[in-house]
Structures are given as C-alpha cells and as structure tokens.
PDB file of C-alpha atoms in Angstrom:
ATOM      1  CA  MET A   1      25.960  17.822  37.020  1.00 65.00           C
ATOM      2  CA  ASN A   2      22.862  15.595  37.007  1.00 80.00           C
ATOM      3  CA  ARG A   3      20.740  18.438  35.666  1.00 83.00           C
ATOM      4  CA  TYR A   4      23.259  19.020  32.861  1.00 81.00           C
ATOM      5  CA  CYS A   5      23.218  15.299  31.876  1.00 78.00           C
ATOM      6  CA  PHE A   6      19.424  15.246  31.958  1.00 75.00           C
ATOM      7  CA  THR A   7      19.249  18.339  29.721  1.00 85.00           C
ATOM      8  CA  ILE A   8      21.610  16.795  27.169  1.00 81.00           C
ATOM      9  CA  LEU A   9      19.716  13.494  27.216  1.00 78.00           C
ATOM     10  CA  ALA A  10      16.325  15.190  26.834  1.00 80.00           C
ATOM     11  CA  SER A  11      17.623  17.379  23.994  1.00 82.00           C
ATOM     12  CA  GLY A  12      18.989  14.328  22.181  1.00 82.00           C
ATOM     13  CA  TRP A  13      15.677  12.473  22.410  1.00 83.00           C
ATOM     14  CA  GLY A  14      13.805  15.594  21.329  1.00 79.00           C
ATOM     15  CA  LEU A  15      15.986  15.965  18.229  1.00 80.00           C
ATOM     16  CA  PHE A  16      15.593  12.260  17.502  1.00 75.00           C
ATOM     17  CA  LEU A  17      11.794  12.628  17.657  1.00 78.00           C
ATOM     18  CA  VAL A  18      11.806  15.722  15.420  1.00 76.00           C
ATOM     19  CA  ALA A  19      14.014  13.929  12.873  1.00 72.00           C
ATOM     20  CA  GLY A  20      11.655  10.930  12.842  1.00 69.00           C
ATOM     21  CA  VAL A  21       8.610  13.118  12.227  1.00 67.00           C
ATOM     22  CA  ALA A  22      10.425  15.018   9.476  1.00 65.00           C
ATOM     23  CA  ILE A  23      11.467  11.810   7.720  1.00 61.00           C
ATOM     24  CA  SER A  24       7.929  10.415   7.869  1.00 58.00           C
ATOM     25  CA  HIS A  25       6.593  13.576   6.200  1.00 60.00           C
ATOM     26  CA  ILE A  26       9.250  13.603   3.504  1.00 60.00           C
ATOM     27  CA  SER A  27       8.347  10.103   2.290  1.00 56.00           C
ATOM     28  CA  PRO A  28       4.663   9.571   3.040  1.00 63.00           C
ATOM     29  CA  PRO A  29       3.420   5.996   3.255  1.00 73.00           C
ATOM     30  CA  LEU A  30       1.952   4.580   0.068  1.00 86.00           C
ATOM     31  CA  ILE A  31      -1.540   3.099  -0.072  1.00 92.00           C
ATOM     32  CA  LEU A  32      -2.120   0.704  -2.936  1.00 94.00           C
ATOM     33  CA  LEU A  33      -5.533  -0.329  -4.274  1.00 96.00           C
ATOM     34  CA  ILE A  34      -5.493  -3.643  -6.154  1.00 96.00           C
ATOM     35  CA  ASP A  35      -8.484  -4.671  -8.261  1.00 95.00           C
ATOM     36  CA  LYS A  36      -8.593  -8.455  -8.135  1.00 93.00           C
ATOM     37  CA  SER A  37     -11.573  -8.920 -10.428  1.00 93.00           C
ATOM     38  CA  TYR A  38     -11.088 -11.462 -13.196  1.00 93.00           C
ATOM     39  CA  CYS A  39      -7.794 -11.087 -15.008  1.00 92.00           C
ATOM     40  CA  PRO A  40      -6.145 -13.553 -17.422  1.00 93.00           C
ATOM     41  CA  PRO A  41      -3.198 -15.306 -15.686  1.00 92.00           C
ATOM     42  CA  GLU A  42      -0.464 -13.723 -17.835  1.00 93.00           C
ATOM     43  CA  GLN A  43      -1.837 -10.231 -17.186  1.00 94.00           C
ATOM     44  CA  TRP A  44      -2.184 -10.975 -13.459  1.00 95.00           C
ATOM     45  CA  GLN A  45       1.477 -11.987 -13.390  1.00 94.00           C
ATOM     46  CA  LYS A  46       2.387  -8.606 -14.927  1.00 94.00           C
ATOM     47  CA  LEU A  47       0.327  -6.906 -12.218  1.00 95.00           C
ATOM     48  CA  ALA A  48       2.011  -9.057  -9.543  1.00 95.00           C
ATOM     49  CA  GLN A  49       5.415  -8.099 -10.952  1.00 95.00           C
ATOM     50  CA  THR A  50       4.478  -4.403 -10.759  1.00 93.00           C
ATOM     51  CA  TYR A  51       3.371  -4.971  -7.152  1.00 94.00           C
ATOM     52  CA  ALA A  52       6.673  -6.710  -6.331  1.00 94.00           C
ATOM     53  CA  GLU A  53       8.598  -3.710  -7.699  1.00 92.00           C
ATOM     54  CA  LYS A  54       6.531  -1.292  -5.618  1.00 90.00           C
ATOM     55  CA  TYR A  55       6.944  -3.555  -2.583  1.00 92.00           C
ATOM     56  CA  GLN A  56      10.735  -3.510  -2.958  1.00 90.00           C
ATOM     57  CA  ASN A  57      11.189   0.155  -3.947  1.00 82.00           C
ATOM     58  CA  SER A  58       8.749   2.123  -1.838  1.00 75.00           C
ATOM     59  CA  GLN A  59       7.230   2.461   1.569  1.00 76.00           C
ATOM     60  CA  LEU A  60       4.009   0.529   1.124  1.00 85.00           C
ATOM     61  CA  HIS A  61       1.895   1.156   4.177  1.00 88.00           C
ATOM     62  CA  THR A  62      -1.462  -0.352   3.282  1.00 93.00           C
ATOM     63  CA  VAL A  63      -2.762  -2.584   0.510  1.00 95.00           C
ATOM     64  CA  ILE A  64      -6.468  -2.851  -0.219  1.00 96.00           C
ATOM     65  CA  LEU A  65      -7.621  -5.747  -2.394  1.00 95.00           C
ATOM     66  CA  PHE A  66     -11.082  -5.382  -3.849  1.00 94.00           C
ATOM     67  CA  ASP A  67     -13.417  -6.961  -6.361  1.00 90.00           C
ATOM     68  CA  ASP A  68     -17.133  -7.040  -7.034  1.00 87.00           C
ATOM     69  CA  LEU A  69     -17.941  -8.980  -3.857  1.00 86.00           C
ATOM     70  CA  SER A  70     -15.336  -8.139  -1.254  1.00 88.00           C
ATOM     71  CA  GLN A  71     -12.706  -5.799   0.075  1.00 91.00           C
ATOM     72  CA  GLU A  72      -9.692  -6.674   2.238  1.00 94.00           C
ATOM     73  CA  LYS A  73      -7.270  -4.265   3.897  1.00 95.00           C
ATOM     74  CA  PHE A  74      -3.709  -5.348   4.702  1.00 94.00           C
ATOM     75  CA  SER A  75      -1.357  -3.363   6.886  1.00 88.00           C
ATOM     76  CA  PRO A  76       1.479  -4.349   6.716  1.00 90.00           C
ATOM     77  CA  PRO A  77       1.254  -5.229   3.040  1.00 93.00           C
ATOM     78  CA  PRO A  78       1.396  -8.887   1.975  1.00 94.00           C
ATOM     79  CA  GLN A  79       4.503 -10.424   0.460  1.00 94.00           C
ATOM     80  CA  PRO A  80       4.659 -10.307  -3.366  1.00 95.00           C
ATOM     81  CA  SER A  81       4.293 -14.104  -3.500  1.00 94.00           C
ATOM     82  CA  VAL A  82       0.859 -13.808  -1.863  1.00 94.00           C
ATOM     83  CA  ILE A  83      -0.316 -11.364  -4.546  1.00 94.00           C
ATOM     84  CA  SER A  84       1.043 -13.461  -7.417  1.00 93.00           C
ATOM     85  CA  GLN A  85      -0.836 -16.546  -6.154  1.00 93.00           C
ATOM     86  CA  LEU A  86      -4.226 -14.861  -5.747  1.00 92.00           C
ATOM     87  CA  SER A  87      -7.166 -16.114  -7.753  1.00 89.00           C
ATOM     88  CA  THR A  88      -8.984 -13.436  -9.691  1.00 91.00           C
ATOM     89  CA  TYR A  89     -12.727 -13.665 -10.208  1.00 88.00           C
ATOM     90  CA  GLY A  90     -15.838 -11.626 -10.783  1.00 87.00           C
ATOM     91  CA  ARG A  91     -16.442  -8.421 -12.668  1.00 88.00           C
ATOM     92  CA  ALA A  92     -14.757  -5.104 -12.185  1.00 88.00           C
ATOM     93  CA  ASN A  93     -16.757  -2.900  -9.834  1.00 89.00           C
ATOM     94  CA  LEU A  94     -16.159   0.683 -10.948  1.00 91.00           C
ATOM     95  CA  LYS A  95     -18.468   2.030  -8.241  1.00 92.00           C
ATOM     96  CA  ARG A  96     -16.414   0.364  -5.467  1.00 92.00           C
ATOM     97  CA  GLN A  97     -13.195   1.491  -7.169  1.00 94.00           C
ATOM     98  CA  SER A  98     -14.431   5.077  -7.344  1.00 94.00           C
ATOM     99  CA  GLN A  99     -15.527   4.961  -3.706  1.00 94.00           C
ATOM    100  CA  LEU A 100     -12.113   3.669  -2.595  1.00 94.00           C
ATOM    101  CA  GLN A 101     -10.334   6.329  -4.654  1.00 94.00           C
ATOM    102  CA  LYS A 102     -12.442   9.006  -2.950  1.00 95.00           C
ATOM    103  CA  THR A 103     -11.678   7.526   0.470  1.00 93.00           C
ATOM    104  CA  TYR A 104      -7.953   7.265  -0.322  1.00 92.00           C
ATOM    105  CA  PRO A 105      -7.294  10.104  -2.794  1.00 92.00           C
ATOM    106  CA  LYS A 106      -3.508   9.644  -2.815  1.00 90.00           C
ATOM    107  CA  ALA A 107      -3.670   5.872  -3.283  1.00 93.00           C
ATOM    108  CA  GLN A 108      -2.258   4.233  -6.382  1.00 93.00           C
ATOM    109  CA  LEU A 109      -4.379   1.763  -8.345  1.00 95.00           C
ATOM    110  CA  LEU A 110      -3.244  -1.525  -9.820  1.00 94.00           C
ATOM    111  CA  SER A 111      -5.731  -3.310 -12.022  1.00 93.00           C
ATOM    112  CA  CYS A 112      -5.699  -5.572 -15.026  1.00 89.00           C
ATOM    113  CA  ARG A 113      -7.038  -2.711 -17.103  1.00 78.00           C
ATOM    114  CA  SER A 114      -4.153  -0.413 -16.076  1.00 67.00           C
ATOM    115  CA  VAL A 115      -1.517  -3.111 -16.727  1.00 58.00           C
ATOM    116  CA  ASN A 116      -3.017  -3.696 -20.175  1.00 49.00           C
ATOM    117  CA  ASN A 117      -2.631  -0.093 -21.284  1.00 44.00           C
TER     118      ASN A 117
END
C-alpha cells in the first residue's frame, strides 16, 4: 500500500514538472532593450506607454536600459511608473545597441526612434 501511494505521488509530481517545463517553452520569457538616450518628454511618454502595455500583456523576464554611458539590467522588470519617470540624456549609441542585439537576438527594442516611426 505504501509503495502504491508513493508511486502515485511521484507520478503526479513528475507530470507537474513536465507540464511546467512545457508551459515555459510555449511562452518564452521576453527580454526588452530600452534605449534611454535623449528623447523629448512627449515621445518618452509614448515609449513608456508601450512599455506598460508589454508589461501588462506579456511575460517580461528581463529589461535592459542602455544609453551612451551606461547599461542596467533588471530582472524582474521595473514597474511601468519607474520607466515613465526616467530621465533621458546623451546620444544614441548604435554600437552598444548592435552589441546588445547580438547578445540577445530575440530581444525586442524600444527606443525613441522606433516610437517615432
């Protein structure tokens, strides 16, 4: 009887583990690159609104903020209010952006230039 209960319990946990792995592969975590180089306030608010939508509707796993001088990685991602209150400064650094896109090929990019278009 104890062996039978143990077998059922172990099978249940095994199926639970398999289901968890399957679900994680079906909806892979999203990595978001955000260019925080100088952006006029009204355009930054559009970008922040896009971020808020992605934050609410998807499985954001990691957010990487970058500009000409720095790079910050957030996991878990920051609240949308944090992004909307950021100060933007400096020039766009296309070399850093390209390097990050090579490092994270499936990452999505949010930048003032992409919100403009």
